């Protein structure tokens, strides 16, 4: 017992304030891409060719779809003019899928906070059921980490629960394999309405690196999505930021 | 050794034409002979070519530090007598051959689809599949999954129980099957790399290193020493993060919360060191064919060495709490025993094998890259229970800390990367990497134009899931979460 107390004292209080006073992410962290506006050199497509997932188009200026982006920065490395840079900005979540397609002209991911009845129901207490549908355990790991002492998701009234029947919403990771399609549907159906649907990671948003694979069914198009959280995997701060913005818990 | 095989070193390629192709009966008997001499099956896959189908088997000869490559000519009937009947460690490979390659290993004792891939049959995992069932008075069945109670990958567990006692556990995987091997063979280069990163998202460095070694061997690329060293640094950080996380999860599963929360936090600190190096907590973006993309600058090295001093102290404190607690020891000891002969029979790898007294570790037996210069002897225990699997992790944590402390101050200088170059035609290559979960194998072969004619991934979980099923026999069903966590196998890595 005395050793336990000594260890606890040595390690100290470890829960990080959120939002953090200063961005804690290192220089090499790849967050929100910044695209310089203006035309590229004629017929230059090096960024497009370097991209593993077809997230970039170059018709009429560079457009980058964060829903497909794996944040590998191969495009930034390939561009001869340095038109794409990855910032340390971790706020990537969006309630609009369209707002994830950046064009260098002011479009950026945007979260519209829940309003009215939804805000009243979920704003101070949100129980989520997670389903991994082909996730590689990257997104799953960074969702799990939110419940550790460092991020302490519980202090915000958000909790991952064991049964869909206890949940207010579903968090989906992975590209939705054919073999998981029916289990995902059954879990979604078991959650009582009204319910939230949150997609985490490039695979859930677009198939990611597995898009178009014959073994992948993809996220069913008839399930309405309330929040998109891009990344491969999204940093825990990105997920936390998105959840709290959705609940209207961050002042901005 | 006979002339029937080609002895290869880890991370090298040979000319396919130099491998003697045997008729199937001879292929089968020479592979089985190698197994009887202590060889381990690390990969088994077909290659379709203009002259028919070849079956390649890579058998690790740990004592010699070589991997023997055998080739068999499969007839147009696409059947052969199964290896599994005599050599159980072939079971998953042959089931994969059957469902993905349309090849029938005749006499396989359990020819059940491994993943129910929708690729060939269009069929997903059937809801009415008839699992192995025990019968008798008071025998009951428990079904768990594919969706589990926590944030966990999907898989289905079907227990046959008599009271608390587990008579049999059948593990149904395949829910995570994404067709990764198809993409690794056919997709454009940038997407092949990101697919290799996503085979198992907690083993990014292990899989990308094996992927890169195969590409480099096929192209004959001279990889700089500094790149090899940085891959090893990232691989040991990956091991530290995952082993720390596993000890925390084991503590959580027996209700010892102080160690669960301390280790949970420490795991994140190791991930953050990786993030400082390459911008991603899991090491994505670091390893590429030809080298690495990010350098360890002096600032990162100094910062990491300082951080490791504190991390070592906190890890020692926390491990002391965990292993010093009588109630924890009571739950760990004697639970979920995997006996050495079972582990040998199934070809179990990684910490799970070493905890059952099987002294295998790629870093020692088949060193490639930087491990040729830095020795990492295997850490072993004999009891094969949850305690042994936890203790092996703690011993390996200390070893990895020492590895970083010893090697970070004196990394070789030089370039970070070279052009990987184009693949040579008609070659076959194999790479083994000791990831935190165990032996991670990639193998590939090129056709006459240098395009990939075969690509095979062996995650350590391919061998080890059956080990978990055997460790549960005769145990209590309430011990399953603890046993499962002590193996902590990858669903995605198994299903690919």
XYZ file of C-alpha atoms in Angstrom:
748
model
C 0.000 0.000 0.000
C 2.774 2.417 0.912
C 4.498 1.608 -2.411
C 1.275 2.341 -4.240
C 0.930 5.748 -2.623
C 4.592 6.506 -3.296
C 4.177 5.606 -6.987
C 1.037 7.730 -7.237
C 2.838 10.702 -5.653
C 5.836 10.317 -7.940
C 3.742 10.119 -11.073
C 1.511 13.008 -10.081
C -1.786 14.190 -11.526
C -1.845 13.221 -15.193
C -5.149 14.379 -16.609
C -4.545 17.003 -19.287
C -6.722 20.102 -19.396
C -8.934 20.327 -22.451
C -8.798 22.374 -24.537
C -5.042 22.590 -23.836
C -3.580 26.032 -23.206
C -1.038 25.546 -25.985
C -1.004 22.977 -28.776
C 1.002 20.061 -27.328
C 1.630 18.352 -30.678
C 5.152 18.106 -32.080
C 6.381 19.880 -35.202
C 6.144 16.720 -37.291
C 2.512 16.045 -36.402
C 0.347 16.183 -39.522
C -2.927 17.964 -38.839
C -5.124 20.190 -41.001
C -3.542 20.624 -44.442
C -3.114 24.188 -45.651
C -3.418 24.633 -49.401
C -2.129 27.798 -51.040
C -4.678 29.253 -53.408
C -3.942 30.127 -56.994
C -3.304 28.069 -60.111
C -0.673 25.342 -60.310
C 1.844 24.903 -63.098
C 0.086 23.718 -66.237
C -0.906 20.050 -66.181
C 1.085 19.384 -62.983
C -0.487 16.435 -61.185
C 2.359 15.256 -58.985
C 0.317 15.601 -55.769
C -2.542 13.633 -57.275
C -0.234 10.859 -58.418
C 1.499 10.665 -55.036
C -1.770 10.332 -53.091
C -2.530 6.735 -52.065
C -6.304 7.208 -51.824
C -7.256 9.656 -54.593
C -8.001 12.357 -52.005
C -6.662 15.071 -54.302
C -8.058 16.468 -57.525
C -6.399 19.218 -59.530
C -9.164 20.424 -61.850
C -9.313 24.168 -61.314
C -6.916 24.288 -58.379
C -5.971 21.709 -55.790
C -8.834 20.155 -53.824
C -8.092 17.790 -50.936
C -10.772 15.562 -49.413
C -10.018 15.120 -45.706
C -12.455 12.208 -45.663
C -10.067 10.248 -47.847
C -6.806 11.747 -46.577
C -4.460 9.446 -44.630
C -2.285 12.384 -43.557
C 0.764 10.644 -45.002
C 1.955 13.965 -46.500
C 3.146 12.289 -49.707
C 1.424 15.137 -51.589
C 3.300 17.809 -49.656
C 6.542 15.966 -50.340
C 5.741 15.662 -54.052
C 4.517 19.199 -54.822
C 7.314 21.131 -56.574
C 5.818 24.474 -55.442
C 5.158 23.624 -51.802
C 1.470 24.391 -52.181
C 0.333 21.821 -49.624
C 1.543 21.973 -46.040
C 0.358 20.029 -43.006
C -0.246 22.212 -39.946
C -0.375 21.092 -36.299
C -4.076 22.008 -36.115
C -5.881 18.947 -34.749
C -9.446 20.318 -35.103
C -10.551 18.247 -38.099
C -14.047 17.012 -37.267
C -17.009 18.176 -39.300
C -20.770 17.755 -39.292
C -20.781 18.392 -43.029
C -19.142 15.956 -45.414
C -18.755 18.690 -48.058
C -16.802 20.914 -45.663
C -14.084 18.251 -45.602
C -13.131 18.986 -49.207
C -10.543 21.714 -48.813
C -9.745 24.004 -51.728
C -7.346 26.562 -50.295
C -10.086 29.178 -50.358
C -11.466 29.206 -46.883
C -13.365 25.901 -46.755
C -12.507 24.132 -43.519
C -14.119 21.415 -41.443
C -16.960 22.811 -39.394
C -19.008 21.348 -36.551
C -22.564 22.599 -36.090
C -23.410 21.909 -32.457
C -26.548 19.934 -31.626
C -29.587 22.106 -31.077
C -32.919 21.901 -29.278
C -34.102 18.484 -28.145
C -30.903 16.683 -29.231
C -28.793 19.114 -27.242
C -31.076 18.737 -24.239
C -30.918 14.925 -24.443
C -27.209 14.433 -25.120
C -25.461 17.695 -24.196
C -24.512 16.715 -20.646
C -24.488 12.942 -20.911
C -23.635 10.934 -23.990
C -23.343 7.144 -24.046
C -21.753 5.661 -27.139
C -21.523 2.148 -28.536
C -18.447 1.467 -30.665
C -18.401 -0.937 -33.603
C -15.187 -1.824 -35.362
C -16.132 -2.938 -38.863
C -12.770 -3.790 -40.381
C -10.783 -1.238 -38.377
C -7.097 -2.140 -38.096
C -7.012 -1.347 -34.334
C -5.494 2.092 -34.944
C -8.726 4.086 -34.562
C -9.885 1.646 -31.895
C -6.685 2.241 -29.903
C -7.051 6.007 -30.008
C -10.718 5.771 -28.993
C -9.749 3.538 -26.086
C -7.088 5.983 -24.969
C -9.777 8.620 -24.361
C -10.859 6.615 -21.316
C -7.356 6.599 -19.761
C -6.327 9.063 -17.073
C -4.661 11.369 -19.610
C -7.871 12.292 -21.438
C -10.497 11.142 -18.905
C -13.503 11.223 -21.224
C -15.808 10.587 -18.266
C -15.280 14.105 -16.917
C -17.216 15.417 -19.935
C -20.131 13.059 -19.344
C -19.189 10.901 -22.332
C -18.821 7.157 -21.929
C -18.481 4.089 -24.121
C -21.023 1.484 -23.062
C -21.238 -2.269 -23.544
C -24.712 -2.566 -25.014
C -26.273 -0.719 -27.948
C -29.500 -0.624 -25.962
C -27.795 1.571 -23.363
C -26.362 3.878 -26.005
C -27.327 7.257 -27.446
C -25.208 6.776 -30.517
C -22.795 4.621 -32.460
C -19.153 5.219 -33.296
C -18.066 3.324 -36.399
C -14.466 2.577 -37.345
C -13.138 0.607 -40.303
C -14.174 0.445 -43.963
C -17.182 -1.832 -43.157
C -16.176 -5.224 -44.481
C -18.762 -7.449 -46.148
C -18.458 -9.800 -43.193
C -19.341 -7.027 -40.713
C -22.149 -5.362 -42.655
C -24.992 -7.253 -40.981
C -23.534 -6.993 -37.457
C -23.126 -3.242 -37.916
C -26.724 -2.936 -39.101
C -28.021 -5.001 -36.181
C -26.102 -2.855 -33.691
C -27.338 0.371 -35.269
C -30.932 -0.885 -35.216
C -30.647 -1.861 -31.538
C -29.858 1.695 -30.439
C -33.026 3.527 -29.406
C -33.903 6.668 -31.386
C -33.047 9.485 -31.475
C -29.463 8.407 -32.005
C -26.183 9.856 -33.197
C -23.880 8.334 -35.801
C -20.205 9.233 -35.618
C -17.647 7.977 -38.140
C -14.036 7.858 -36.990
C -11.090 7.537 -39.366
C -10.509 7.572 -43.101
C -11.685 3.950 -43.516
C -15.137 4.663 -42.050
C -15.440 7.968 -43.910
C -14.416 6.724 -47.350
C -12.899 3.241 -47.209
C -9.446 4.778 -46.754
C -6.691 2.610 -48.151
C -9.219 -0.244 -48.565
C -11.736 1.710 -50.684
C -12.961 -0.389 -53.582
C -11.531 -3.669 -52.293
C -13.928 -6.493 -53.207
C -14.012 -7.574 -49.538
C -15.321 -4.174 -48.428
C -19.013 -3.177 -48.478
C -18.589 0.403 -47.262
C -20.666 2.425 -44.819
C -24.366 1.973 -45.707
C -25.587 5.118 -47.464
C -29.024 5.038 -45.836
C -27.635 5.623 -42.332
C -27.482 9.383 -41.694
C -24.173 10.591 -40.257
C -23.949 13.301 -37.601
C -20.197 13.709 -37.251
C -17.185 12.895 -39.421
C -13.799 12.649 -37.707
C -10.984 12.347 -40.301
C -7.523 10.894 -39.730
C -5.537 7.679 -39.979
C -6.119 7.301 -37.142
C -7.432 10.607 -35.782
C -5.382 11.864 -32.829
C -7.262 11.479 -29.512
C -7.356 15.289 -29.317
C -9.075 15.377 -32.723
C -11.743 12.940 -31.539
C -12.271 14.713 -28.214
C -12.448 18.105 -29.918
C -15.039 16.822 -32.395
C -17.232 15.217 -29.722
C -17.207 18.305 -27.510
C -17.961 20.647 -30.410
C -20.883 18.467 -31.424
C -22.257 18.732 -27.904
C -21.737 22.513 -27.938
C -19.299 22.181 -25.069
C -16.475 24.246 -26.591
C -17.205 27.936 -26.580
C -16.057 28.686 -30.126
C 20.041 -30.755 -45.746
C 19.069 -32.111 -49.124
C 19.226 -30.198 -52.387
C 15.454 -30.017 -52.480
C 15.340 -26.543 -50.987
C 17.033 -23.182 -51.251
C 18.461 -21.860 -47.974
C 17.869 -18.141 -47.697
C 18.782 -15.453 -45.204
C 16.080 -13.224 -43.749
C 15.397 -10.228 -45.962
C 16.918 -11.610 -49.153
C 15.657 -12.720 -52.556
C 16.602 -15.616 -54.835
C 15.979 -16.342 -58.496
C 12.816 -18.421 -58.775
C 14.459 -20.522 -61.474
C 17.197 -21.561 -59.033
C 14.707 -23.202 -56.686
C 14.264 -26.856 -57.524
C 10.615 -27.555 -58.229
C 9.476 -30.931 -56.930
C 6.396 -32.969 -57.724
C 3.827 -32.602 -54.923
C 4.522 -35.897 -53.099
C 8.247 -35.098 -52.890
C 7.517 -31.455 -51.963
C 5.265 -32.630 -49.194
C 7.712 -35.132 -47.763
C 10.671 -32.727 -47.852
C 8.654 -29.976 -46.129
C 7.501 -32.456 -43.467
C 11.072 -33.697 -43.001
C 12.254 -30.141 -42.435
C 9.475 -29.737 -39.896
C 10.531 -32.916 -38.129
C 14.063 -31.488 -37.880
C 12.663 -28.530 -35.918
C 11.712 -26.266 -38.794
C 8.781 -23.893 -38.444
C 6.374 -23.058 -41.245
C 6.490 -19.273 -41.708
C 4.677 -18.962 -45.026
C 2.856 -21.146 -47.540
C 1.283 -19.708 -50.682
C 0.677 -20.386 -54.373
C 1.986 -18.558 -57.410
C 0.050 -18.818 -60.645
C 2.320 -18.721 -63.683
C 2.299 -19.516 -67.401
C 3.610 -23.021 -66.660
C 1.017 -23.788 -64.009
C 0.774 -23.267 -60.282
C 3.728 -23.446 -57.908
C 3.317 -23.887 -54.188
C 6.003 -22.177 -52.091
C 6.764 -23.097 -48.491
C 9.151 -21.102 -46.315
C 10.396 -23.102 -43.338
C 12.472 -21.304 -40.691
C 15.546 -23.191 -39.512
C 16.120 -21.255 -36.294
C 19.297 -23.027 -35.240
C 20.992 -22.246 -38.551
C 19.630 -18.744 -39.032
C 18.253 -19.648 -42.434
C 14.862 -19.955 -44.053
C 14.451 -22.943 -46.372
C 12.389 -22.356 -49.494
C 10.619 -25.351 -51.025
C 8.685 -25.309 -54.298
C 6.096 -27.847 -55.431
C 4.436 -28.154 -58.836
C 0.709 -28.354 -58.350
C -1.095 -30.338 -61.019
C -4.137 -29.085 -62.895
C -6.382 -31.030 -60.497
C -5.253 -28.509 -57.806
C -5.237 -31.019 -54.982
C -2.502 -32.515 -52.833
C -2.381 -34.482 -49.587
C -2.586 -31.969 -46.736
C 0.456 -31.196 -44.584
C -1.747 -30.433 -41.582
C -2.646 -34.051 -40.897
C 0.982 -34.604 -39.870
C 2.023 -31.030 -39.108
C -0.706 -29.051 -37.308
C 1.079 -25.711 -37.708
C 0.099 -25.747 -41.397
C -3.623 -25.655 -40.538
C -4.363 -21.962 -41.114
C -2.150 -21.748 -44.199
C -3.874 -24.681 -45.871
C -7.337 -23.367 -45.049
C -6.263 -20.105 -46.684
C -4.993 -21.985 -49.756
C -8.356 -23.688 -49.986
C -10.568 -20.633 -49.656
C -8.423 -18.079 -51.488
C -6.431 -20.192 -53.906
C -9.018 -22.793 -54.857
C -6.518 -25.504 -53.896
C -7.683 -28.543 -51.938
C -5.362 -29.984 -49.287
C -6.892 -33.467 -49.132
C -7.258 -35.056 -45.726
C -7.032 -31.717 -43.884
C -8.621 -32.509 -40.507
C -10.591 -29.232 -40.326
C -11.064 -27.727 -43.753
C -13.169 -24.801 -42.658
C -12.880 -21.380 -44.298
C -10.472 -19.171 -42.365
C -12.101 -15.835 -43.158
C -15.095 -16.612 -45.350
C -13.749 -14.178 -47.920
C -16.458 -12.729 -50.072
C -13.903 -12.536 -52.885
C -14.407 -15.981 -54.367
C -17.757 -17.268 -53.210
C -19.671 -14.027 -52.750
C -20.660 -15.455 -49.381
C -20.163 -13.805 -46.024
C -19.881 -15.601 -42.697
C -23.067 -17.675 -42.506
C -25.306 -17.008 -39.521
C -26.331 -20.656 -39.353
C -22.818 -22.109 -39.441
C -22.725 -25.310 -37.391
C -20.027 -24.885 -34.787
C -18.405 -27.846 -33.132
C -20.820 -28.831 -30.371
C -20.406 -30.922 -27.242
C -23.346 -32.934 -25.993
C -24.289 -34.282 -22.630
C -26.158 -33.516 -19.487
C -25.586 -29.938 -18.258
C -23.377 -29.114 -21.212
C -24.140 -25.601 -22.397
C -22.954 -23.277 -25.104
C -21.872 -19.653 -24.824
C -21.618 -17.394 -27.867
C -19.773 -14.066 -27.788
C -19.332 -11.541 -30.580
C -18.652 -10.458 -33.273
C -19.469 -7.131 -31.571
C -17.887 -7.118 -28.112
C -18.590 -5.114 -24.987
C -15.587 -2.825 -25.247
C -13.797 -0.996 -28.047
C -12.429 -4.185 -29.567
C -12.137 -5.614 -33.050
C -14.822 -8.107 -34.066
C -14.548 -11.880 -33.732
C -16.862 -14.657 -32.616
C -16.116 -17.045 -29.768
C -18.190 -20.188 -29.289
C -17.627 -22.027 -26.007
C -18.810 -25.504 -25.109
C -18.962 -25.603 -21.323
C -19.739 -27.960 -18.523
C -20.557 -25.609 -15.698
C -17.669 -23.157 -15.547
C -15.275 -25.490 -17.327
C -14.530 -24.875 -20.987
C -14.536 -28.150 -22.910
C -13.844 -26.520 -26.239
C -13.531 -23.062 -27.759
C -14.061 -22.428 -31.451
C -12.852 -19.054 -32.629
C -14.510 -17.702 -35.749
C -12.606 -14.857 -37.365
C -12.838 -13.264 -40.795
C -15.056 -10.314 -39.862
C -12.071 -8.047 -40.448
C -11.185 -9.441 -43.873
C -10.457 -6.440 -46.109
C -8.564 -8.050 -48.965
C -5.230 -6.503 -47.958
C -3.102 -9.084 -49.787
C -4.885 -8.335 -53.056
C -4.109 -4.637 -52.659
C -0.518 -5.367 -51.665
C -0.110 -7.265 -54.895
C -2.067 -5.104 -57.351
C -2.490 -1.534 -56.083
C -0.244 1.384 -57.129
C 2.900 1.905 -55.007
C 1.605 4.677 -52.680
C -1.471 2.642 -51.795
C 0.498 -0.552 -51.271
C 2.491 1.262 -48.589
C -0.567 2.627 -46.760
C -2.175 -0.819 -46.965
C 0.911 -2.388 -45.358
C 0.557 0.245 -42.610
C -3.043 -0.841 -42.030
C -2.733 -4.650 -41.852
C -2.631 -4.321 -38.063
C -2.747 -0.755 -36.798
C -0.910 -1.565 -33.566
C 1.978 -3.200 -35.471
C 2.615 -0.578 -38.142
C 6.394 -0.603 -37.809
C 6.634 -4.413 -37.814
C 4.498 -4.788 -40.934
C 5.973 -1.855 -42.864
C 9.506 -3.022 -42.067
C 8.738 -6.506 -43.412
C 7.017 -4.940 -46.428
C 10.004 -2.682 -47.116
C 12.549 -5.500 -46.656
C 10.730 -7.582 -49.274
C 10.554 -4.683 -51.747
C 14.222 -3.896 -51.185
C 15.270 -7.531 -51.578
C 13.312 -7.851 -54.843
C 14.893 -4.652 -56.191
C 18.359 -5.256 -54.748
C 18.318 -1.837 -53.054
C 21.262 -0.962 -50.751
C 19.443 0.345 -47.676
C 21.495 2.776 -45.562
C 22.556 1.665 -42.078
C 20.929 4.691 -40.457
C 17.563 3.719 -41.928
C 17.890 0.189 -40.540
C 18.801 1.630 -37.133
C 15.820 4.007 -37.072
C 13.474 1.172 -38.043
C 14.814 -0.802 -35.061
C 14.350 2.197 -32.749
C 10.729 2.573 -33.900
C 10.127 -1.182 -33.597
C 11.329 -1.185 -29.982
C 9.175 1.883 -29.189
C 6.224 0.007 -30.696
C 7.030 -2.971 -28.459
C 7.306 -0.749 -25.374
C 3.972 0.976 -26.000
C 2.074 -2.245 -26.653
C 3.671 -4.285 -23.867
C 2.988 -1.458 -21.395
C -0.595 -1.258 -22.622
C -1.009 -5.027 -22.292
C 0.291 -5.093 -18.709
C -2.181 -2.306 -17.920
C -5.043 -4.199 -19.539
C -4.108 -7.398 -17.676
C -4.128 -5.426 -14.432
C -7.533 -4.023 -15.366
C -8.917 -7.475 -16.113
C -8.092 -8.679 -12.594
C -9.392 -5.475 -11.048
C -6.048 -3.999 -10.006
C -6.756 -0.446 -11.054
C -3.625 1.465 -9.980
C -1.403 -0.501 -12.376
C -4.112 -0.361 -15.051
C -4.204 3.426 -15.041
C -0.441 3.916 -14.623
C 0.432 1.559 -17.490
C -2.345 3.062 -19.623
C -0.759 6.473 -19.279
C 2.802 5.139 -19.798
C 1.712 3.478 -23.030
C 0.683 6.892 -24.334
C 4.055 8.361 -23.408
C 5.817 5.784 -25.612
C 3.398 6.473 -28.469
C 4.184 10.173 -28.118
C 7.913 9.472 -28.513
C 7.120 7.754 -31.830
C 4.943 10.720 -32.750
C 7.855 13.073 -32.120
C 9.989 11.040 -34.516
C 7.561 10.672 -37.419
C 4.444 12.731 -36.660
C 2.182 9.740 -35.990
C 1.667 7.885 -32.705
C 1.672 4.499 -34.422
C 4.676 5.052 -36.669
C 2.761 5.618 -39.895
C 4.774 7.456 -42.487
C 8.160 6.403 -41.114
C 9.201 3.242 -42.957
C 9.229 3.277 -46.765
C 10.890 0.984 -49.304
C 14.458 2.262 -49.560
C 14.739 3.584 -46.002
C 12.858 5.914 -43.674
C 11.280 9.335 -44.216
C 12.219 11.040 -40.973
C 15.528 11.452 -39.177
C 16.153 11.303 -35.454
C 17.660 14.744 -34.928
C 19.863 15.401 -31.872
C 16.993 17.212 -30.130
C 14.702 14.198 -30.409
C 17.441 11.803 -29.279
C 18.281 13.922 -26.200
C 14.632 14.417 -25.351
C 13.916 10.708 -25.746
C 16.854 9.635 -23.582
C 15.720 12.040 -20.855
C 12.121 10.843 -21.144
C 13.261 7.213 -20.953
C 14.960 7.833 -17.599
C 11.659 8.934 -16.077
C 9.657 6.290 -17.957
C 11.988 3.562 -16.701
C 11.477 4.692 -13.121
C 7.690 4.850 -13.485
C 7.578 1.490 -15.289
C 9.682 -0.148 -12.554
C 7.436 1.308 -9.852
C 4.301 0.113 -11.597
C 5.627 -3.349 -12.485
C 6.687 -3.669 -8.838
C 3.110 -2.952 -7.780
C 1.633 -5.396 -10.291
C 3.960 -8.315 -9.705
C 4.170 -7.616 -5.958
C 0.445 -7.887 -5.394
C -0.607 -11.262 -3.992
C -4.146 -11.005 -5.388
C -2.804 -10.303 -8.885
C -0.402 -13.220 -8.676
C -3.194 -15.463 -7.520
C -5.201 -14.654 -10.664
C -2.221 -14.820 -13.059
C -0.561 -18.032 -11.873
C -1.778 -21.281 -13.330
C -4.413 -19.558 -15.488
C -4.656 -20.380 -19.205
C -1.681 -22.696 -19.505
C -0.304 -23.253 -22.993
C 2.012 -26.251 -22.711
C 5.305 -26.212 -24.554
C 4.553 -29.244 -26.706
C 1.225 -27.703 -27.807
C 2.957 -24.415 -28.594
C 5.580 -26.275 -30.651
C 2.939 -28.287 -32.465
C 0.946 -25.192 -33.419
C 4.004 -23.106 -34.319
C 3.118 -20.409 -31.776
C 5.389 -17.336 -31.985
C 6.298 -14.207 -30.052
C 5.937 -13.589 -26.315
C 3.253 -16.303 -26.123
C 5.786 -18.888 -27.368
C 8.587 -17.600 -25.150
C 6.272 -17.755 -22.116
C 5.799 -21.468 -22.877
C 9.499 -22.148 -23.020
C 9.984 -21.928 -26.799
C 13.094 -19.807 -27.259
C 12.331 -18.222 -30.596
C 12.869 -14.586 -31.471
C 13.573 -13.337 -34.991
C 15.926 -10.686 -33.629
C 18.164 -13.460 -32.294
C 17.545 -16.325 -34.713
C 17.277 -14.484 -38.032
C 18.714 -11.014 -37.456
C 18.225 -8.593 -40.322
C 18.872 -4.876 -40.587
C 20.205 -3.290 -37.426
C 19.720 -6.439 -35.339
C 22.782 -7.884 -37.045
C 24.771 -5.439 -34.900
C 22.701 -5.301 -31.700
C 22.063 -8.558 -29.862
C 18.647 -9.187 -28.311
C 18.548 -12.604 -26.622
C 15.064 -14.129 -26.140
C 13.383 -13.663 -22.756
C 11.806 -16.930 -21.664
C 9.687 -18.489 -18.978
C 8.483 -22.071 -18.773
C 5.103 -22.037 -17.031
C 2.987 -21.032 -20.078
C 0.322 -19.324 -17.962
C -0.971 -15.744 -17.848
C 1.767 -14.965 -15.337
C 4.452 -16.093 -17.786
C 2.980 -14.087 -20.648
C 2.853 -10.995 -18.415
C 6.364 -11.529 -17.068
C 7.869 -12.089 -20.530
C 6.414 -8.733 -21.536
C 7.962 -7.045 -18.508
C 11.363 -8.640 -19.241
C 11.095 -7.496 -22.855
C 10.145 -3.983 -21.774
C 13.347 -3.764 -19.760
C 15.295 -5.165 -22.688
C 13.830 -2.636 -25.132
C 14.530 0.231 -22.738
C 18.145 -0.920 -22.547
C 18.282 -1.277 -26.335
C 17.227 2.349 -26.788
C 19.480 3.664 -24.018
C 22.466 1.793 -25.485
C 21.886 2.549 -29.153
C 20.319 6.005 -29.387
C 23.551 7.836 -28.459
C 25.528 6.090 -31.195
C 23.251 5.588 -34.201
C 25.136 5.043 -37.456
C 25.401 8.191 -39.556
C 24.579 8.453 -43.233
C 21.637 8.684 -45.583
C 18.045 8.066 -44.584
C 16.830 6.572 -47.836
C 17.771 5.489 -51.308
C 15.577 4.985 -54.341
C 14.146 1.521 -53.860
C 14.458 0.944 -57.609
C 12.513 -1.453 -59.773
C 11.858 -5.065 -58.861
C 13.930 -7.656 -60.677
C 11.984 -10.233 -62.670
C 11.627 -13.840 -61.565
C 12.643 -13.348 -57.919
C 11.173 -14.522 -54.638
C 11.868 -12.793 -51.324
C 10.990 -13.280 -47.666
C 11.302 -11.009 -44.626
C 10.758 -11.840 -40.953
C 10.426 -9.129 -38.317
C 9.973 -9.707 -34.589
C 7.077 -7.372 -33.873
C 5.832 -6.944 -30.306
C 3.256 -9.675 -30.936
C 5.742 -11.992 -32.608
C 7.065 -13.082 -35.951
C 5.670 -10.913 -38.750
C 6.360 -12.298 -42.214
C 5.952 -10.850 -45.686
C 6.851 -12.842 -48.799
C 6.491 -11.982 -52.469
C 7.465 -13.228 -55.906
C 7.807 -11.441 -59.245
C 6.924 -12.727 -62.697
C 9.036 -12.473 -65.853
C 8.245 -8.766 -66.227
C 8.978 -7.833 -62.609
C 5.309 -7.506 -61.631
C 4.174 -9.175 -58.432
C 2.835 -12.664 -59.041
C 2.258 -13.454 -55.364
C 2.125 -11.580 -52.065
C 1.657 -13.250 -48.700
C 1.362 -11.732 -45.239
C 1.716 -13.814 -42.066
C 0.745 -11.891 -38.976
C 1.847 -13.655 -35.749
C -1.854 -14.015 -34.924
C -2.255 -16.554 -37.748
C -0.297 -19.030 -35.595
C -1.373 -17.876 -32.159
C -5.204 -17.811 -32.194
C -5.241 -21.599 -32.054
C -2.842 -21.381 -29.095
C -5.423 -19.297 -27.238
C -8.152 -21.837 -27.999
C -5.960 -24.649 -26.609
C -4.996 -22.621 -23.513
C -8.703 -22.309 -22.647
C -9.383 -26.052 -22.640
C -10.167 -27.237 -19.141
C -10.058 -23.673 -17.832
C -12.899 -21.569 -16.464
C -14.951 -19.513 -18.904
C -14.726 -16.567 -16.516
C -10.971 -16.593 -17.141
C -11.425 -16.012 -20.871
C -11.084 -12.195 -20.862
C -7.848 -12.497 -18.907
C -6.454 -15.264 -21.141
C -7.489 -13.419 -24.280
C -5.750 -10.267 -23.101
C -2.607 -12.194 -22.166
C -2.276 -13.255 -25.818
C -3.722 -9.967 -27.186
C -3.927 -11.193 -30.770
C -4.806 -9.185 -33.822
C -8.128 -9.785 -35.563
C -7.244 -7.531 -38.491
C -3.770 -9.070 -38.833
C -5.257 -12.564 -38.954
C -8.027 -11.643 -41.387
C -5.884 -9.336 -43.586
